[in-house]
Amino acid sequence: MYNSTQLLVKDFANQLREGYHRAYGGLKPDYVDILIQTAHMALENIATSDALYHNVEHTILVTLTGQEILHGKHMREGGVSPEDWLHFTISLLCHDIGYVKGVCRADNQGASLYATGINGEMVELPAGCTDASLTPYHVDRGKLLIDERFGGDKLIDIETIKRNIELTRFPVPPSLAHQDTLNYPGLARAADLIGQLADPRYLQKISALFYEFEETGMNKALKCHNPGDLRRNYPNFFWNVAYPYIEDALDYLEVTQEGQQIMANLFANLFRVEHDLHQSRKGLNLQNQRSRPLSEAIHHKEPSSSPWRLIRN
């Protein structure tokens, strides 16, 4: 039977292998084996998830973006060791695995009881909910899985991986440690944000994100009543929420050809929404002018404004 997910995972594994070889050649080839094994473990688990947005494709895009950030950092500054590459990539492969019901040892799907990843606590989920209902716990569950799967592996520093995964927590906590944007944990968060926002199909996937938010109550907090509201809020989210955490990583992406393509996709999505909003405002202004008395319309001047800016000082 044709299995598109299986083909996707196979191609992705080849890209992981090629990316490592591009950076390190034949140095420490056992690291490649660990990466491929981890990729299959993570993605085959995520493939069983019924979360609409945080799926296999999301993890692949985030991981490949992170790989390109590492390439740019290595080319610009040097000093990215094979160990750094290994731990950073494992972090991205597993950063959202906590969404998957049943992935932690203590999960009891029959009783709808799932590990929170915090002090051995369990949470009972309502019947009929999707894996998106684990959003509040998925980061801690991901770190718990790292303990369970890699705790006895002498080549893996689980604390390094857990620090990276911790900084993918969103909204970003106010603690000083969570404000990092230059070290590997901060770059892991940047890869998580850029990987999804630079997806050429990100704007089509906003509907899936909306319905995940609906399940967690996030739409109510954001005052979004439909996917269109979430889409219209995207430029505000990008510039005021995401951009401060990705700005440093963009400098690394700019170094490589593939990184530049990722950036082009990122700003193309942003421009599309800002352009649509500008056109919508123009249409509304024109409609208002037509509804005014003629004498008022003649003396009215619209202020000039730029609809969008790619560079903000």
JSON list of C-alpha atoms in Angstrom, two decimals, residues 51-236:
[
{"chain": "A", "resi": 51, "resn": "ALA", "atom": "CA", "xyz": [-3.19, 16.62, 16.42]},
{"chain": "A", "resi": 52, "resn": "LEU", "atom": "CA", "xyz": [-4.13, 18.62, 13.33]},
{"chain": "A", "resi": 53, "resn": "TYR", "atom": "CA", "xyz": [-1.16, 20.99, 13.22]},
{"chain": "A", "resi": 54, "resn": "HIS", "atom": "CA", "xyz": [1.70, 19.51, 15.25]},
{"chain": "A", "resi": 55, "resn": "ASN", "atom": "CA", "xyz": [2.33, 16.57, 12.97]},
{"chain": "A", "resi": 56, "resn": "VAL", "atom": "CA", "xyz": [5.15, 14.79, 11.14]},
{"chain": "A", "resi": 57, "resn": "GLU", "atom": "CA", "xyz": [5.58, 17.54, 8.58]},
{"chain": "A", "resi": 58, "resn": "HIS", "atom": "CA", "xyz": [5.87, 20.17, 11.31]},
{"chain": "A", "resi": 59, "resn": "THR", "atom": "CA", "xyz": [8.71, 18.28, 13.02]},
{"chain": "A", "resi": 60, "resn": "ILE", "atom": "CA", "xyz": [10.53, 17.74, 9.73]},
{"chain": "A", "resi": 61, "resn": "LEU", "atom": "CA", "xyz": [10.36, 21.42, 8.77]},
{"chain": "A", "resi": 62, "resn": "VAL", "atom": "CA", "xyz": [11.56, 22.53, 12.20]},
{"chain": "A", "resi": 63, "resn": "THR", "atom": "CA", "xyz": [14.45, 20.05, 12.21]},
{"chain": "A", "resi": 64, "resn": "LEU", "atom": "CA", "xyz": [15.65, 20.93, 8.71]},
{"chain": "A", "resi": 65, "resn": "THR", "atom": "CA", "xyz": [15.48, 24.63, 9.57]},
{"chain": "A", "resi": 66, "resn": "GLY", "atom": "CA", "xyz": [17.54, 23.94, 12.69]},
{"chain": "A", "resi": 67, "resn": "GLN", "atom": "CA", "xyz": [20.06, 22.01, 10.61]},
{"chain": "A", "resi": 68, "resn": "GLU", "atom": "CA", "xyz": [20.44, 25.02, 8.31]},
{"chain": "A", "resi": 69, "resn": "ILE", "atom": "CA", "xyz": [20.86, 27.36, 11.29]},
{"chain": "A", "resi": 70, "resn": "LEU", "atom": "CA", "xyz": [23.71, 25.13, 12.48]},
{"chain": "A", "resi": 71, "resn": "HIS", "atom": "CA", "xyz": [25.30, 25.18, 9.01]},
{"chain": "A", "resi": 72, "resn": "GLY", "atom": "CA", "xyz": [25.20, 28.97, 8.98]},
{"chain": "A", "resi": 73, "resn": "LYS", "atom": "CA", "xyz": [26.60, 29.23, 12.50]},
{"chain": "A", "resi": 74, "resn": "HIS", "atom": "CA", "xyz": [29.38, 26.75, 11.67]},
{"chain": "A", "resi": 75, "resn": "MET", "atom": "CA", "xyz": [30.30, 28.60, 8.48]},
{"chain": "A", "resi": 76, "resn": "ARG", "atom": "CA", "xyz": [30.24, 32.05, 10.07]},
{"chain": "A", "resi": 77, "resn": "GLU", "atom": "CA", "xyz": [31.81, 31.33, 13.46]},
{"chain": "A", "resi": 78, "resn": "GLY", "atom": "CA", "xyz": [33.04, 27.73, 13.47]},
{"chain": "A", "resi": 79, "resn": "GLY", "atom": "CA", "xyz": [33.06, 25.77, 16.69]},
{"chain": "A", "resi": 80, "resn": "VAL", "atom": "CA", "xyz": [29.90, 23.72, 16.13]},
{"chain": "A", "resi": 81, "resn": "SER", "atom": "CA", "xyz": [31.11, 20.28, 17.17]},
{"chain": "A", "resi": 82, "resn": "PRO", "atom": "CA", "xyz": [29.62, 16.96, 16.03]},
{"chain": "A", "resi": 83, "resn": "GLU", "atom": "CA", "xyz": [28.32, 16.60, 19.60]},
{"chain": "A", "resi": 84, "resn": "ASP", "atom": "CA", "xyz": [26.57, 19.98, 19.35]},
{"chain": "A", "resi": 85, "resn": "TRP", "atom": "CA", "xyz": [25.02, 18.90, 16.06]},
{"chain": "A", "resi": 86, "resn": "LEU", "atom": "CA", "xyz": [23.87, 15.57, 17.47]},
{"chain": "A", "resi": 87, "resn": "HIS", "atom": "CA", "xyz": [22.23, 16.97, 20.60]},
{"chain": "A", "resi": 88, "resn": "PHE", "atom": "CA", "xyz": [20.65, 19.95, 18.86]},
{"chain": "A", "resi": 89, "resn": "THR", "atom": "CA", "xyz": [19.12, 17.76, 16.16]},
{"chain": "A", "resi": 90, "resn": "ILE", "atom": "CA", "xyz": [17.77, 15.21, 18.64]},
{"chain": "A", "resi": 91, "resn": "SER", "atom": "CA", "xyz": [16.22, 18.11, 20.56]},
{"chain": "A", "resi": 92, "resn": "LEU", "atom": "CA", "xyz": [14.31, 19.26, 17.49]},
{"chain": "A", "resi": 93, "resn": "LEU", "atom": "CA", "xyz": [13.26, 15.75, 16.51]},
{"chain": "A", "resi": 94, "resn": "CYS", "atom": "CA", "xyz": [11.71, 15.29, 19.96]},
{"chain": "A", "resi": 95, "resn": "HIS", "atom": "CA", "xyz": [10.59, 18.84, 20.78]},
{"chain": "A", "resi": 96, "resn": "ASP", "atom": "CA", "xyz": [6.90, 18.09, 20.10]},
{"chain": "A", "resi": 97, "resn": "ILE", "atom": "CA", "xyz": [6.77, 14.36, 20.74]},
{"chain": "A", "resi": 98, "resn": "GLY", "atom": "CA", "xyz": [5.08, 15.11, 24.06]},
{"chain": "A", "resi": 99, "resn": "TYR", "atom": "CA", "xyz": [1.85, 15.75, 22.15]},
{"chain": "A", "resi": 100, "resn": "VAL", "atom": "CA", "xyz": [1.50, 12.05, 21.39]},
{"chain": "A", "resi": 101, "resn": "LYS", "atom": "CA", "xyz": [-0.76, 10.09, 23.72]},
{"chain": "A", "resi": 102, "resn": "GLY", "atom": "CA", "xyz": [0.89, 6.89, 24.91]},
{"chain": "A", "resi": 103, "resn": "VAL", "atom": "CA", "xyz": [4.47, 7.98, 24.22]},
{"chain": "A", "resi": 104, "resn": "CYS", "atom": "CA", "xyz": [5.45, 8.16, 27.91]},
{"chain": "A", "resi": 105, "resn": "ARG", "atom": "CA", "xyz": [5.72, 4.97, 29.94]},
{"chain": "A", "resi": 106, "resn": "ALA", "atom": "CA", "xyz": [3.17, 6.02, 32.57]},
{"chain": "A", "resi": 107, "resn": "ASP", "atom": "CA", "xyz": [0.48, 6.90, 30.00]},
{"chain": "A", "resi": 108, "resn": "ASN", "atom": "CA", "xyz": [-2.68, 4.85, 30.47]},
{"chain": "A", "resi": 109, "resn": "GLN", "atom": "CA", "xyz": [-4.81, 5.38, 27.39]},
{"chain": "A", "resi": 110, "resn": "GLY", "atom": "CA", "xyz": [-7.52, 3.02, 28.57]},
{"chain": "A", "resi": 111, "resn": "ALA", "atom": "CA", "xyz": [-8.14, 5.21, 31.61]},
{"chain": "A", "resi": 112, "resn": "SER", "atom": "CA", "xyz": [-7.42, 8.48, 29.73]},
{"chain": "A", "resi": 113, "resn": "LEU", "atom": "CA", "xyz": [-4.61, 9.19, 32.19]},
{"chain": "A", "resi": 114, "resn": "TYR", "atom": "CA", "xyz": [-1.39, 10.74, 30.91]},
{"chain": "A", "resi": 115, "resn": "ALA", "atom": "CA", "xyz": [1.92, 11.75, 32.44]},
{"chain": "A", "resi": 116, "resn": "THR", "atom": "CA", "xyz": [2.40, 15.49, 32.76]},
{"chain": "A", "resi": 117, "resn": "GLY", "atom": "CA", "xyz": [6.18, 15.16, 32.98]},
{"chain": "A", "resi": 118, "resn": "ILE", "atom": "CA", "xyz": [6.12, 17.06, 36.30]},
{"chain": "A", "resi": 119, "resn": "ASN", "atom": "CA", "xyz": [6.88, 15.23, 39.56]},
{"chain": "A", "resi": 120, "resn": "GLY", "atom": "CA", "xyz": [5.22, 12.02, 38.40]},
{"chain": "A", "resi": 121, "resn": "GLU", "atom": "CA", "xyz": [1.81, 13.69, 38.18]},
{"chain": "A", "resi": 122, "resn": "MET", "atom": "CA", "xyz": [-0.92, 12.42, 35.85]},
{"chain": "A", "resi": 123, "resn": "VAL", "atom": "CA", "xyz": [-3.72, 14.29, 34.09]},
{"chain": "A", "resi": 124, "resn": "GLU", "atom": "CA", "xyz": [-7.08, 12.88, 33.04]},
{"chain": "A", "resi": 125, "resn": "LEU", "atom": "CA", "xyz": [-8.26, 14.08, 29.64]},
{"chain": "A", "resi": 126, "resn": "PRO", "atom": "CA", "xyz": [-11.92, 14.33, 28.62]},
{"chain": "A", "resi": 127, "resn": "ALA", "atom": "CA", "xyz": [-13.29, 11.75, 26.21]},
{"chain": "A", "resi": 128, "resn": "GLY", "atom": "CA", "xyz": [-13.06, 12.62, 22.54]},
{"chain": "A", "resi": 129, "resn": "CYS", "atom": "CA", "xyz": [-10.24, 15.15, 22.80]},
{"chain": "A", "resi": 130, "resn": "THR", "atom": "CA", "xyz": [-7.29, 15.06, 20.40]},
{"chain": "A", "resi": 131, "resn": "ASP", "atom": "CA", "xyz": [-3.59, 15.04, 21.21]},
{"chain": "A", "resi": 132, "resn": "ALA", "atom": "CA", "xyz": [-3.71, 18.85, 21.07]},
{"chain": "A", "resi": 133, "resn": "SER", "atom": "CA", "xyz": [-5.26, 18.69, 24.54]},
{"chain": "A", "resi": 134, "resn": "LEU", "atom": "CA", "xyz": [-1.77, 17.84, 25.84]},
{"chain": "A", "resi": 135, "resn": "THR", "atom": "CA", "xyz": [-0.45, 21.24, 24.72]},
{"chain": "A", "resi": 136, "resn": "PRO", "atom": "CA", "xyz": [0.03, 22.53, 28.31]},
{"chain": "A", "resi": 137, "resn": "TYR", "atom": "CA", "xyz": [2.17, 19.48, 29.14]},
{"chain": "A", "resi": 138, "resn": "HIS", "atom": "CA", "xyz": [3.91, 18.61, 25.88]},
{"chain": "A", "resi": 139, "resn": "VAL", "atom": "CA", "xyz": [7.26, 20.26, 26.67]},
{"chain": "A", "resi": 140, "resn": "ASP", "atom": "CA", "xyz": [7.59, 18.51, 30.03]},
{"chain": "A", "resi": 141, "resn": "ARG", "atom": "CA", "xyz": [6.38, 15.25, 28.49]},
{"chain": "A", "resi": 142, "resn": "GLY", "atom": "CA", "xyz": [9.03, 15.61, 25.79]},
{"chain": "A", "resi": 143, "resn": "LYS", "atom": "CA", "xyz": [11.73, 16.02, 28.41]},
{"chain": "A", "resi": 144, "resn": "LEU", "atom": "CA", "xyz": [10.37, 13.00, 30.26]},
{"chain": "A", "resi": 145, "resn": "LEU", "atom": "CA", "xyz": [10.63, 10.93, 27.08]},
{"chain": "A", "resi": 146, "resn": "ILE", "atom": "CA", "xyz": [14.28, 11.98, 26.71]},
{"chain": "A", "resi": 147, "resn": "ASP", "atom": "CA", "xyz": [14.94, 10.64, 30.21]},
{"chain": "A", "resi": 148, "resn": "GLU", "atom": "CA", "xyz": [13.14, 7.39, 29.40]},
{"chain": "A", "resi": 149, "resn": "ARG", "atom": "CA", "xyz": [14.66, 6.76, 25.97]},
{"chain": "A", "resi": 150, "resn": "PHE", "atom": "CA", "xyz": [18.22, 8.09, 26.35]},
{"chain": "A", "resi": 151, "resn": "GLY", "atom": "CA", "xyz": [18.87, 7.96, 30.10]},
{"chain": "A", "resi": 152, "resn": "GLY", "atom": "CA", "xyz": [21.26, 5.01, 29.82]},
{"chain": "A", "resi": 153, "resn": "ASP", "atom": "CA", "xyz": [23.04, 6.09, 26.62]},
{"chain": "A", "resi": 154, "resn": "LYS", "atom": "CA", "xyz": [26.64, 7.11, 27.32]},
{"chain": "A", "resi": 155, "resn": "LEU", "atom": "CA", "xyz": [26.91, 9.12, 24.10]},
{"chain": "A", "resi": 156, "resn": "ILE", "atom": "CA", "xyz": [23.89, 11.29, 24.86]},
{"chain": "A", "resi": 157, "resn": "ASP", "atom": "CA", "xyz": [23.86, 14.19, 27.31]},
{"chain": "A", "resi": 158, "resn": "ILE", "atom": "CA", "xyz": [20.17, 14.23, 28.22]},
{"chain": "A", "resi": 159, "resn": "GLU", "atom": "CA", "xyz": [20.42, 17.47, 30.21]},
{"chain": "A", "resi": 160, "resn": "THR", "atom": "CA", "xyz": [21.65, 19.34, 27.13]},
{"chain": "A", "resi": 161, "resn": "ILE", "atom": "CA", "xyz": [18.73, 18.03, 25.08]},
{"chain": "A", "resi": 162, "resn": "LYS", "atom": "CA", "xyz": [16.22, 18.87, 27.81]},
{"chain": "A", "resi": 163, "resn": "ARG", "atom": "CA", "xyz": [17.54, 22.45, 28.06]},
{"chain": "A", "resi": 164, "resn": "ASN", "atom": "CA", "xyz": [17.02, 22.84, 24.32]},
{"chain": "A", "resi": 165, "resn": "ILE", "atom": "CA", "xyz": [13.49, 21.44, 24.45]},
{"chain": "A", "resi": 166, "resn": "GLU", "atom": "CA", "xyz": [12.63, 23.65, 27.44]},
{"chain": "A", "resi": 167, "resn": "LEU", "atom": "CA", "xyz": [13.21, 26.80, 25.41]},
{"chain": "A", "resi": 168, "resn": "THR", "atom": "CA", "xyz": [10.65, 25.75, 22.81]},
{"chain": "A", "resi": 169, "resn": "ARG", "atom": "CA", "xyz": [8.02, 26.44, 25.48]},
{"chain": "A", "resi": 170, "resn": "PHE", "atom": "CA", "xyz": [5.51, 28.97, 24.20]},
{"chain": "A", "resi": 171, "resn": "PRO", "atom": "CA", "xyz": [4.36, 31.54, 25.22]},
{"chain": "A", "resi": 172, "resn": "VAL", "atom": "CA", "xyz": [7.88, 32.30, 26.40]},
{"chain": "A", "resi": 173, "resn": "PRO", "atom": "CA", "xyz": [8.16, 32.41, 30.22]},
{"chain": "A", "resi": 174, "resn": "PRO", "atom": "CA", "xyz": [9.55, 35.69, 31.64]},
{"chain": "A", "resi": 175, "resn": "SER", "atom": "CA", "xyz": [12.61, 34.13, 33.31]},
{"chain": "A", "resi": 176, "resn": "LEU", "atom": "CA", "xyz": [16.03, 35.35, 32.20]},
{"chain": "A", "resi": 177, "resn": "ALA", "atom": "CA", "xyz": [17.05, 31.87, 31.05]},
{"chain": "A", "resi": 178, "resn": "HIS", "atom": "CA", "xyz": [14.15, 31.81, 28.59]},
{"chain": "A", "resi": 179, "resn": "GLN", "atom": "CA", "xyz": [15.29, 35.06, 26.92]},
{"chain": "A", "resi": 180, "resn": "ASP", "atom": "CA", "xyz": [18.35, 33.42, 25.32]},
{"chain": "A", "resi": 181, "resn": "THR", "atom": "CA", "xyz": [18.47, 33.82, 21.54]},
{"chain": "A", "resi": 182, "resn": "LEU", "atom": "CA", "xyz": [22.12, 33.02, 20.73]},
{"chain": "A", "resi": 183, "resn": "ASN", "atom": "CA", "xyz": [22.99, 29.77, 22.50]},
{"chain": "A", "resi": 184, "resn": "TYR", "atom": "CA", "xyz": [21.73, 26.37, 21.37]},
{"chain": "A", "resi": 185, "resn": "PRO", "atom": "CA", "xyz": [18.53, 26.42, 23.47]},
{"chain": "A", "resi": 186, "resn": "GLY", "atom": "CA", "xyz": [17.60, 29.82, 22.05]},
{"chain": "A", "resi": 187, "resn": "LEU", "atom": "CA", "xyz": [18.41, 28.65, 18.53]},
{"chain": "A", "resi": 188, "resn": "ALA", "atom": "CA", "xyz": [16.22, 25.59, 19.07]},
{"chain": "A", "resi": 189, "resn": "ARG", "atom": "CA", "xyz": [13.28, 27.89, 19.79]},
{"chain": "A", "resi": 190, "resn": "ALA", "atom": "CA", "xyz": [14.14, 29.96, 16.71]},
{"chain": "A", "resi": 191, "resn": "ALA", "atom": "CA", "xyz": [14.15, 26.80, 14.58]},
{"chain": "A", "resi": 192, "resn": "ASP", "atom": "CA", "xyz": [10.74, 25.88, 15.99]},
{"chain": "A", "resi": 193, "resn": "LEU", "atom": "CA", "xyz": [9.30, 29.28, 15.08]},
{"chain": "A", "resi": 194, "resn": "ILE", "atom": "CA", "xyz": [10.99, 29.77, 11.72]},
{"chain": "A", "resi": 195, "resn": "GLY", "atom": "CA", "xyz": [10.43, 26.19, 10.61]},
{"chain": "A", "resi": 196, "resn": "GLN", "atom": "CA", "xyz": [6.67, 26.54, 10.80]},
{"chain": "A", "resi": 197, "resn": "LEU", "atom": "CA", "xyz": [6.34, 30.21, 9.81]},
{"chain": "A", "resi": 198, "resn": "ALA", "atom": "CA", "xyz": [8.52, 29.70, 6.71]},
{"chain": "A", "resi": 199, "resn": "ASP", "atom": "CA", "xyz": [6.48, 26.70, 5.56]},
{"chain": "A", "resi": 200, "resn": "PRO", "atom": "CA", "xyz": [5.25, 27.56, 2.03]},
{"chain": "A", "resi": 201, "resn": "ARG", "atom": "CA", "xyz": [1.86, 26.20, 3.12]},
{"chain": "A", "resi": 202, "resn": "TYR", "atom": "CA", "xyz": [1.78, 27.89, 6.52]},
{"chain": "A", "resi": 203, "resn": "LEU", "atom": "CA", "xyz": [-1.14, 30.17, 5.63]},
{"chain": "A", "resi": 204, "resn": "GLN", "atom": "CA", "xyz": [-3.17, 27.16, 4.49]},
{"chain": "A", "resi": 205, "resn": "LYS", "atom": "CA", "xyz": [-2.38, 25.42, 7.79]},
{"chain": "A", "resi": 206, "resn": "ILE", "atom": "CA", "xyz": [-3.65, 28.25, 9.99]},
{"chain": "A", "resi": 207, "resn": "SER", "atom": "CA", "xyz": [-7.07, 26.58, 10.03]},
{"chain": "A", "resi": 208, "resn": "ALA", "atom": "CA", "xyz": [-5.53, 23.46, 11.61]},
{"chain": "A", "resi": 209, "resn": "LEU", "atom": "CA", "xyz": [-3.75, 25.63, 14.18]},
{"chain": "A", "resi": 210, "resn": "PHE", "atom": "CA", "xyz": [-7.03, 27.43, 14.93]},
{"chain": "A", "resi": 211, "resn": "TYR", "atom": "CA", "xyz": [-8.80, 24.19, 15.77]},
{"chain": "A", "resi": 212, "resn": "GLU", "atom": "CA", "xyz": [-5.93, 23.09, 18.01]},
{"chain": "A", "resi": 213, "resn": "PHE", "atom": "CA", "xyz": [-6.24, 26.46, 19.78]},
{"chain": "A", "resi": 214, "resn": "GLU", "atom": "CA", "xyz": [-9.99, 25.94, 20.05]},
{"chain": "A", "resi": 215, "resn": "GLU", "atom": "CA", "xyz": [-9.40, 22.75, 22.00]},
{"chain": "A", "resi": 216, "resn": "THR", "atom": "CA", "xyz": [-6.99, 24.40, 24.43]},
{"chain": "A", "resi": 217, "resn": "GLY", "atom": "CA", "xyz": [-8.89, 27.66, 24.96]},
{"chain": "A", "resi": 218, "resn": "MET", "atom": "CA", "xyz": [-6.21, 29.75, 23.27]},
{"chain": "A", "resi": 219, "resn": "ASN", "atom": "CA", "xyz": [-8.65, 31.24, 20.75]},
{"chain": "A", "resi": 220, "resn": "LYS", "atom": "CA", "xyz": [-10.67, 32.76, 23.56]},
{"chain": "A", "resi": 221, "resn": "ALA", "atom": "CA", "xyz": [-7.53, 34.32, 25.03]},
{"chain": "A", "resi": 222, "resn": "LEU", "atom": "CA", "xyz": [-6.55, 35.69, 21.61]},
{"chain": "A", "resi": 223, "resn": "LYS", "atom": "CA", "xyz": [-10.14, 36.80, 20.87]},
{"chain": "A", "resi": 224, "resn": "CYS", "atom": "CA", "xyz": [-10.11, 34.79, 17.64]},
{"chain": "A", "resi": 225, "resn": "HIS", "atom": "CA", "xyz": [-13.52, 33.58, 16.48]},
{"chain": "A", "resi": 226, "resn": "ASN", "atom": "CA", "xyz": [-12.46, 31.91, 13.22]},
{"chain": "A", "resi": 227, "resn": "PRO", "atom": "CA", "xyz": [-9.28, 31.02, 11.27]},
{"chain": "A", "resi": 228, "resn": "GLY", "atom": "CA", "xyz": [-9.49, 34.36, 9.48]},
{"chain": "A", "resi": 229, "resn": "ASP", "atom": "CA", "xyz": [-9.03, 36.21, 12.76]},
{"chain": "A", "resi": 230, "resn": "LEU", "atom": "CA", "xyz": [-5.89, 34.19, 13.46]},
{"chain": "A", "resi": 231, "resn": "ARG", "atom": "CA", "xyz": [-4.58, 34.96, 9.97]},
{"chain": "A", "resi": 232, "resn": "ARG", "atom": "CA", "xyz": [-5.26, 38.69, 10.29]},
{"chain": "A", "resi": 233, "resn": "ASN", "atom": "CA", "xyz": [-3.37, 38.74, 13.59]},
{"chain": "A", "resi": 234, "resn": "TYR", "atom": "CA", "xyz": [-0.31, 37.09, 12.04]},
{"chain": "A", "resi": 235, "resn": "PRO", "atom": "CA", "xyz": [1.73, 40.26, 11.25]},
{"chain": "A", "resi": 236, "resn": "ASN", "atom": "CA", "xyz": [1.23, 41.49, 14.80]}
]
